[in-house]
Tab-separated table of C-alpha atoms in Angstrom:
chain	number	residue	atom	x	y	z
A	1	MET	CA	0.000	0.000	0.000
A	2	PRO	CA	1.204	3.580	-0.587
A	3	ALA	CA	2.897	5.567	2.163
A	4	PRO	CA	1.257	8.726	3.501
A	5	GLY	CA	1.583	11.338	0.791
A	6	GLU	CA	1.966	8.854	-2.049
A	7	PRO	CA	-0.846	8.858	-4.604
A	8	GLU	CA	-2.716	5.618	-5.260
A	9	ALA	CA	-1.585	5.977	-8.853
A	10	ALA	CA	2.048	5.582	-7.744
A	11	GLY	CA	1.622	1.870	-8.360
A	12	ALA	CA	2.582	-1.313	-6.593
A	13	LEU	CA	5.842	-1.719	-4.734
A	14	VAL	CA	8.265	-3.832	-6.724
A	15	GLY	CA	11.839	-5.032	-6.572
A	16	THR	CA	14.011	-5.491	-9.652
A	17	LEU	CA	16.515	-8.314	-10.125
A	18	VAL	CA	19.254	-7.931	-12.732
A	19	ARG	CA	22.019	-10.341	-13.686
A	20	ARG	CA	25.287	-10.180	-15.586
A	21	ASN	CA	24.736	-13.254	-17.769
A	22	ALA	CA	22.595	-16.363	-17.967
A	23	PRO	CA	23.433	-18.754	-15.094
A	24	THR	CA	26.315	-21.129	-15.786
A	25	ARG	CA	27.731	-21.963	-12.340
A	26	ARG	CA	26.507	-23.451	-9.073
A	27	ARG	CA	27.891	-20.479	-7.086
A	28	ALA	CA	26.304	-17.019	-7.222
A	29	MET	CA	26.593	-13.552	-5.670
A	30	LEU	CA	23.559	-11.364	-4.914
A	31	TYR	CA	24.336	-7.653	-4.457
A	32	VAL	CA	22.218	-5.125	-2.519
A	33	HIS	CA	22.860	-1.381	-2.950
A	34	GLY	CA	22.881	1.424	-0.388
A	35	TRP	CA	20.896	4.637	0.200
A	36	ASN	CA	20.187	6.837	-2.845
A	37	ASP	CA	21.656	4.142	-5.060
A	38	TYR	CA	20.957	1.420	-7.583
A	39	PHE	CA	23.114	-1.189	-9.248
A	40	PHE	CA	25.390	0.385	-11.862
A	41	GLN	CA	28.804	-1.039	-10.880
A	42	THR	CA	29.172	-3.369	-13.860
A	43	HIS	CA	32.910	-3.652	-13.243
A	44	LEU	CA	32.036	-5.241	-9.877
A	45	ALA	CA	29.880	-7.791	-11.701
A	46	ASP	CA	32.809	-8.518	-14.030
A	47	ALA	CA	35.178	-8.964	-11.077
A	48	ILE	CA	32.825	-11.354	-9.284
A	49	ASP	CA	32.299	-13.293	-12.514
A	50	ALA	CA	36.078	-13.649	-12.820
A	51	MET	CA	36.081	-15.115	-9.304
A	52	GLY	CA	33.836	-17.931	-10.509
A	53	LEU	CA	30.403	-16.752	-9.343
A	54	ASP	CA	27.367	-15.761	-11.393
A	55	PHE	CA	26.402	-12.212	-10.457
A	56	TYR	CA	22.982	-10.770	-9.631
A	57	ALA	CA	21.845	-7.486	-8.086
A	58	VAL	CA	18.536	-6.251	-6.740
A	59	ASP	CA	17.166	-2.706	-6.782
A	60	LEU	CA	14.964	-2.569	-3.685
A	61	ARG	CA	11.477	-1.034	-3.623
A	62	ARG	CA	11.420	2.731	-4.237
A	63	TYR	CA	15.028	2.654	-5.521
A	64	GLY	CA	16.555	2.783	-8.973
A	65	ARG	CA	14.752	0.624	-11.513
A	66	SER	CA	12.053	-0.136	-8.940
A	67	LEU	CA	11.126	3.495	-8.179
A	68	ARG	CA	7.792	4.488	-9.719
A	69	PRO	CA	6.564	8.055	-10.390
A	70	GLY	CA	4.936	9.520	-7.285
A	71	GLN	CA	6.638	7.157	-4.849
A	72	LEU	CA	8.761	8.514	-1.986
A	73	ALA	CA	12.300	7.605	-2.977
A	74	GLY	CA	13.960	5.183	-0.570
A	75	PHE	CA	11.169	5.391	2.016
A	76	ILE	CA	10.383	2.544	4.398
A	77	THR	CA	9.412	2.283	8.073
A	78	ASP	CA	10.547	-1.300	8.751
A	79	LEU	CA	13.741	-2.730	7.273
A	80	ASP	CA	12.317	-6.238	7.558
A	81	GLU	CA	9.895	-5.391	4.756
A	82	TYR	CA	12.855	-5.754	2.408
A	83	HIS	CA	12.810	-9.465	3.238
A	84	GLN	CA	10.129	-9.802	0.567
A	85	GLU	CA	12.469	-8.699	-2.210
A	86	LEU	CA	15.411	-10.659	-0.860
A	87	ASP	CA	13.369	-13.823	-0.341
A	88	ALA	CA	12.012	-13.566	-3.876
A	89	ALA	CA	15.512	-13.015	-5.287
A	90	LEU	CA	16.811	-15.996	-3.320
A	91	ASP	CA	14.059	-18.192	-4.765
A	92	VAL	CA	15.111	-17.183	-8.293
A	93	LEU	CA	18.786	-17.853	-7.619
A	94	ARG	CA	18.060	-21.241	-6.060
A	95	GLU	CA	16.638	-22.453	-9.343
A	96	ASP	CA	20.189	-22.577	-10.752
A	97	HIS	CA	22.604	-22.239	-7.831
A	98	ASP	CA	23.536	-24.311	-4.782
A	99	GLU	CA	25.849	-21.854	-3.022
A	100	ILE	CA	24.730	-18.231	-2.667
A	101	CYS	CA	26.798	-15.396	-1.249
A	102	VAL	CA	25.121	-12.075	-0.482
A	103	MET	CA	26.919	-8.714	-0.710
A	104	GLY	CA	25.537	-5.535	0.846
A	105	HIS	CA	26.831	-1.975	0.601
A	106	SER	CA	26.176	0.724	3.242
A	107	THR	CA	22.436	0.680	4.077
A	108	GLY	CA	22.275	-2.506	2.020
A	109	GLY	CA	24.869	-3.933	4.396
A	110	LEU	CA	22.554	-3.273	7.328
A	111	VAL	CA	19.561	-4.715	5.466
A	112	THR	CA	21.393	-7.874	4.402
A	113	SER	CA	22.852	-8.406	7.880
A	114	LEU	CA	19.397	-8.350	9.457
A	115	TRP	CA	18.026	-10.571	6.695
A	116	ALA	CA	20.875	-13.111	6.976
A	117	ASP	CA	20.257	-13.290	10.729
A	118	ALA	CA	16.552	-13.981	10.107
A	119	ARG	CA	17.286	-16.532	7.355
A	120	ARG	CA	19.831	-18.735	9.040
A	121	GLY	CA	20.775	-21.749	6.961
A	122	GLU	CA	19.674	-20.120	3.703
A	123	ILE	CA	22.900	-18.592	2.323
A	124	SER	CA	26.565	-19.608	2.323
A	125	ALA	CA	28.437	-16.355	3.013
A	126	LEU	CA	27.951	-12.619	3.541
A	127	VAL	CA	30.217	-9.836	2.219
A	128	LEU	CA	29.724	-6.300	3.557
A	129	ASN	CA	31.107	-3.225	1.807
A	130	SER	CA	31.154	-0.326	4.310
A	131	PRO	CA	27.956	-1.513	6.032
A	132	TRP	CA	25.945	1.072	7.988
A	133	LEU	CA	25.946	-0.729	11.340
A	134	ASP	CA	25.877	2.288	13.660
A	135	LEU	CA	24.983	5.971	13.561
A	136	GLN	CA	27.931	8.294	13.106
A	137	GLY	CA	28.286	11.120	15.574
A	138	SER	CA	27.931	11.454	19.323
A	139	PRO	CA	26.226	8.624	21.273
A	140	LEU	CA	24.516	11.361	23.308
A	141	LEU	CA	22.972	12.794	20.152
A	142	ARG	CA	21.631	9.378	19.258
A	143	ALA	CA	20.234	8.859	22.752
A	144	VAL	CA	18.294	12.110	22.458
A	145	THR	CA	17.219	11.663	18.839
A	146	ALA	CA	15.997	8.059	18.831
A	147	PRO	CA	13.051	8.425	21.272
A	148	VAL	CA	11.809	11.530	19.459
A	149	LEU	CA	11.935	9.767	16.099
A	150	GLN	CA	10.109	6.751	17.464
A	151	ARG	CA	7.274	8.946	18.741
A	152	LEU	CA	7.003	10.863	15.477
A	153	SER	CA	7.298	7.840	13.191
A	154	GLY	CA	3.810	6.664	14.110
A	155	SER	CA	2.016	9.906	13.266
A	156	LEU	CA	4.360	11.760	10.907
A	157	PRO	CA	6.456	9.061	9.237
A	158	THR	CA	7.062	10.877	5.944
A	159	THR	CA	8.068	14.204	7.458
A	160	VAL	CA	11.355	15.338	5.911
A	161	ILE	CA	14.292	15.940	8.250
A	162	PRO	CA	16.340	18.776	6.739
A	163	LEU	CA	19.931	17.597	6.927
A	164	PRO	CA	22.912	19.314	5.303
A	165	ASN	CA	24.581	17.658	2.336
A	166	ASN	CA	27.893	19.142	1.248
A	167	GLY	CA	27.985	16.971	-1.855
A	168	PHE	CA	31.568	15.925	-1.232
A	169	TYR	CA	30.956	12.194	-1.657
A	170	ALA	CA	29.277	12.816	-5.016
A	171	ARG	CA	32.375	14.765	-6.083
A	172	THR	CA	34.553	11.744	-5.336
A	173	ILE	CA	32.605	9.377	-7.611
A	174	ASP	CA	30.449	11.220	-10.188
A	175	ALA	CA	32.147	11.808	-13.559
A	176	ALA	CA	30.062	14.948	-14.029
A	177	LEU	CA	31.675	16.384	-10.872
A	178	GLY	CA	35.232	15.221	-11.383
A	179	GLY	CA	34.937	11.592	-10.327
A	180	GLU	CA	35.350	8.442	-12.431
A	181	TRP	CA	31.863	6.968	-12.677
A	182	THR	CA	28.849	7.686	-14.875
A	183	MET	CA	25.431	7.128	-13.319
A	184	ASP	CA	21.857	7.492	-14.506
A	185	GLN	CA	20.676	10.530	-12.574
A	186	SER	CA	17.048	9.540	-13.136
A	187	LEU	CA	17.774	6.463	-10.987
A	188	LYS	CA	20.128	8.087	-8.475
A	189	GLY	CA	19.173	11.640	-7.611
A	190	ALA	CA	19.963	13.392	-4.351
A	191	GLU	CA	16.976	15.730	-4.618
A	192	ALA	CA	14.477	12.853	-4.742
A	193	PHE	CA	15.987	11.022	-1.772
A	194	GLN	CA	14.941	12.882	1.357
A	195	VAL	CA	15.665	11.665	4.901
A	196	ARG	CA	12.263	11.111	6.518
A	197	VAL	CA	11.291	10.461	10.123
A	198	GLY	CA	9.944	6.943	9.629
A	199	TRP	CA	12.920	5.879	7.547
A	200	LEU	CA	15.511	7.135	10.032
A	201	ALA	CA	13.613	5.529	12.917
A	202	ALA	CA	13.764	2.219	11.031
A	203	ILE	CA	17.505	2.623	10.506
A	204	LEU	CA	18.098	3.302	14.206
A	205	GLU	CA	15.997	0.281	15.147
A	206	GLY	CA	18.174	-1.816	12.847
A	207	HIS	CA	21.296	-0.394	14.463
A	208	ASP	CA	19.920	-1.335	17.871
A	209	ARG	CA	19.455	-4.926	16.770
A	210	VAL	CA	23.027	-5.124	15.519
A	211	GLY	CA	24.257	-3.514	18.739
A	212	ALA	CA	22.416	-6.132	20.787
A	213	GLY	CA	24.169	-8.841	18.777
A	214	LEU	CA	23.079	-10.930	15.820
A	215	GLY	CA	23.681	-14.622	15.203
A	216	ILE	CA	24.525	-14.806	11.503
A	217	ASP	CA	25.479	-18.436	10.982
A	218	VAL	CA	27.777	-18.093	7.963
A	219	PRO	CA	31.196	-16.480	7.566
A	220	VAL	CA	31.005	-12.694	7.246
A	221	LEU	CA	33.577	-10.507	5.495
A	222	THR	CA	33.385	-6.833	6.454
A	223	LEU	CA	35.463	-4.362	4.457
A	224	THR	CA	35.874	-0.625	5.026
A	225	SER	CA	38.218	2.177	4.175
A	226	ALA	CA	41.161	2.586	6.520
A	227	ARG	CA	39.829	5.957	7.647
A	228	SER	CA	36.912	8.368	7.574
A	229	ASP	CA	37.151	12.039	6.655
A	230	PHE	CA	34.344	14.430	7.639
A	231	ARG	CA	36.082	17.748	6.958
A	232	ARG	CA	33.800	20.662	6.096
A	233	THR	CA	35.733	22.098	3.167
A	234	TRP	CA	36.672	20.263	0.007
A	235	ASP	CA	40.068	18.609	-0.177
A	236	GLU	CA	41.460	16.029	-2.610
A	237	ALA	CA	42.133	13.799	0.396
A	238	LEU	CA	38.410	13.031	0.413
A	239	LYS	CA	39.033	10.883	-2.661
A	240	HIS	CA	40.941	8.445	-0.458
A	241	ALA	CA	38.662	8.042	2.581
A	242	ASP	CA	35.104	7.239	3.613
A	243	ALA	CA	33.336	10.614	3.625
A	244	VAL	CA	29.960	9.092	4.583
A	245	LEU	CA	30.291	6.688	7.526
A	246	ASP	CA	32.517	6.287	10.570
A	247	VAL	CA	34.748	3.306	9.851
A	248	GLU	CA	35.749	2.981	13.507
A	249	LYS	CA	32.125	2.464	14.495
A	250	ILE	CA	31.626	-0.058	11.706
A	251	ALA	CA	34.632	-2.048	12.921
A	252	ALA	CA	33.386	-1.997	16.508
A	253	ARG	CA	29.929	-3.212	15.510
A	254	ALA	CA	31.039	-5.814	12.971
A	255	ILE	CA	32.110	-8.290	15.656
A	256	ARG	CA	28.491	-8.389	16.869
A	257	LEU	CA	27.180	-9.786	13.603
A	258	GLY	CA	28.002	-13.398	14.388
A	259	PRO	CA	30.670	-15.821	15.595
A	260	HIS	CA	32.766	-15.783	12.404
A	261	VAL	CA	33.623	-12.282	11.144
A	262	THR	CA	36.658	-11.212	9.111
A	263	MET	CA	37.499	-7.495	9.191
A	264	VAL	CA	39.549	-5.853	6.417
A	265	ARG	CA	40.474	-2.147	6.227
A	266	ILE	CA	41.644	-0.834	2.884
A	267	ASP	CA	43.958	2.154	2.681
A	268	GLY	CA	42.652	4.838	0.346
A	269	GLY	CA	39.197	3.339	-0.005
A	270	LEU	CA	36.069	5.366	-0.701
A	271	HIS	CA	32.746	4.729	1.017
A	272	ASP	CA	31.812	2.392	-1.830
A	273	LEU	CA	35.061	0.499	-2.029
A	274	ALA	CA	34.219	-0.738	-5.519
A	275	LEU	CA	34.317	2.878	-6.739
A	276	SER	CA	37.743	3.632	-5.277
A	277	ALA	CA	40.776	4.438	-7.415
A	278	ALA	CA	41.864	1.570	-9.676
A	279	GLU	CA	44.722	0.308	-7.511
A	280	VAL	CA	42.594	0.527	-4.361
A	281	ARG	CA	39.604	-1.308	-5.787
A	282	GLY	CA	42.064	-3.891	-7.052
A	283	VAL	CA	43.033	-4.541	-3.435
A	284	TYR	CA	39.334	-4.683	-2.534
A	285	PHE	CA	38.640	-7.317	-5.185
A	286	ASP	CA	41.736	-9.287	-4.191
A	287	GLU	CA	40.585	-9.422	-0.565
A	288	ILE	CA	37.157	-10.690	-1.601
A	289	ARG	CA	38.695	-13.274	-3.948
A	290	ARG	CA	41.020	-14.597	-1.258
A	291	TRP	CA	38.251	-14.781	1.329
A	292	LEU	CA	35.773	-16.505	-0.987
A	293	GLY	CA	38.452	-19.023	-1.872
A	294	ALA	CA	38.728	-19.921	1.789
A	295	TYR	CA	35.098	-19.895	2.880
A	296	LEU	CA	32.744	-20.415	-0.077
A	297	PRO	CA	32.660	-23.975	-1.455
A	298	GLN	CA	34.364	-24.256	-4.827
A	299	GLU	CA	32.995	-25.668	-8.062
A	300	SER	CA	33.272	-29.430	-8.169
């Protein structure tokens, strides 16, 4: 059903599954994007294919290829609702694959972590690229903010929270702004993606669940940049750090995902490690390749 403020004509909520090629192997990777994002990293698909896995990606409801006119971009009030898309994608992959690894980036890393915990025994491995496992900033700020958001999320869930955006991360990746990558701005547009009360309350609730400890029953690989950089004026150094999330907080929370977690920190990495400079993303792909070789069953 539509969210408050969405017209009935906005249409049904859908998820979109894309793949690199027709299935040819028993091992597969399913990728889940982050906030204000969709799957466009075809070089990542090529790298995973070269590692011996068929590659798939899902655009979640109200994102990318799944966003319909009139819908509130990225909006949701319960992260567990994404289980519908992920369950459906898993059913499709199971038709051709025995071993399935899931990869989540940023908000997608939080979503896939919660889903993997709820679907124990269903996948073979989990790879997290800069997963959003905790709120950056002061713990005191979070302690004050969370109860207010919870109260407002019931009555005013779609209310926009005006937050500053310096645009620095976009400058590090977008070819139109001096970065390396070309994206479809009709599928990834900052103006359409507004932080809303109900959405942020759902994110904080997900963070709380990670903080309390999950029980993901498969090996987890968590990768981040070696450092964060939240400076307020532009500097070229931002092209070699995570300008979005606090990597120290990610590292601290990662050990609460389950009993078997590998942590890798990559010098010079951007928030989306796959979009880092060529030599840095090469290290990122090498780390994933080495880890999959150890923990994901090989082709027989």
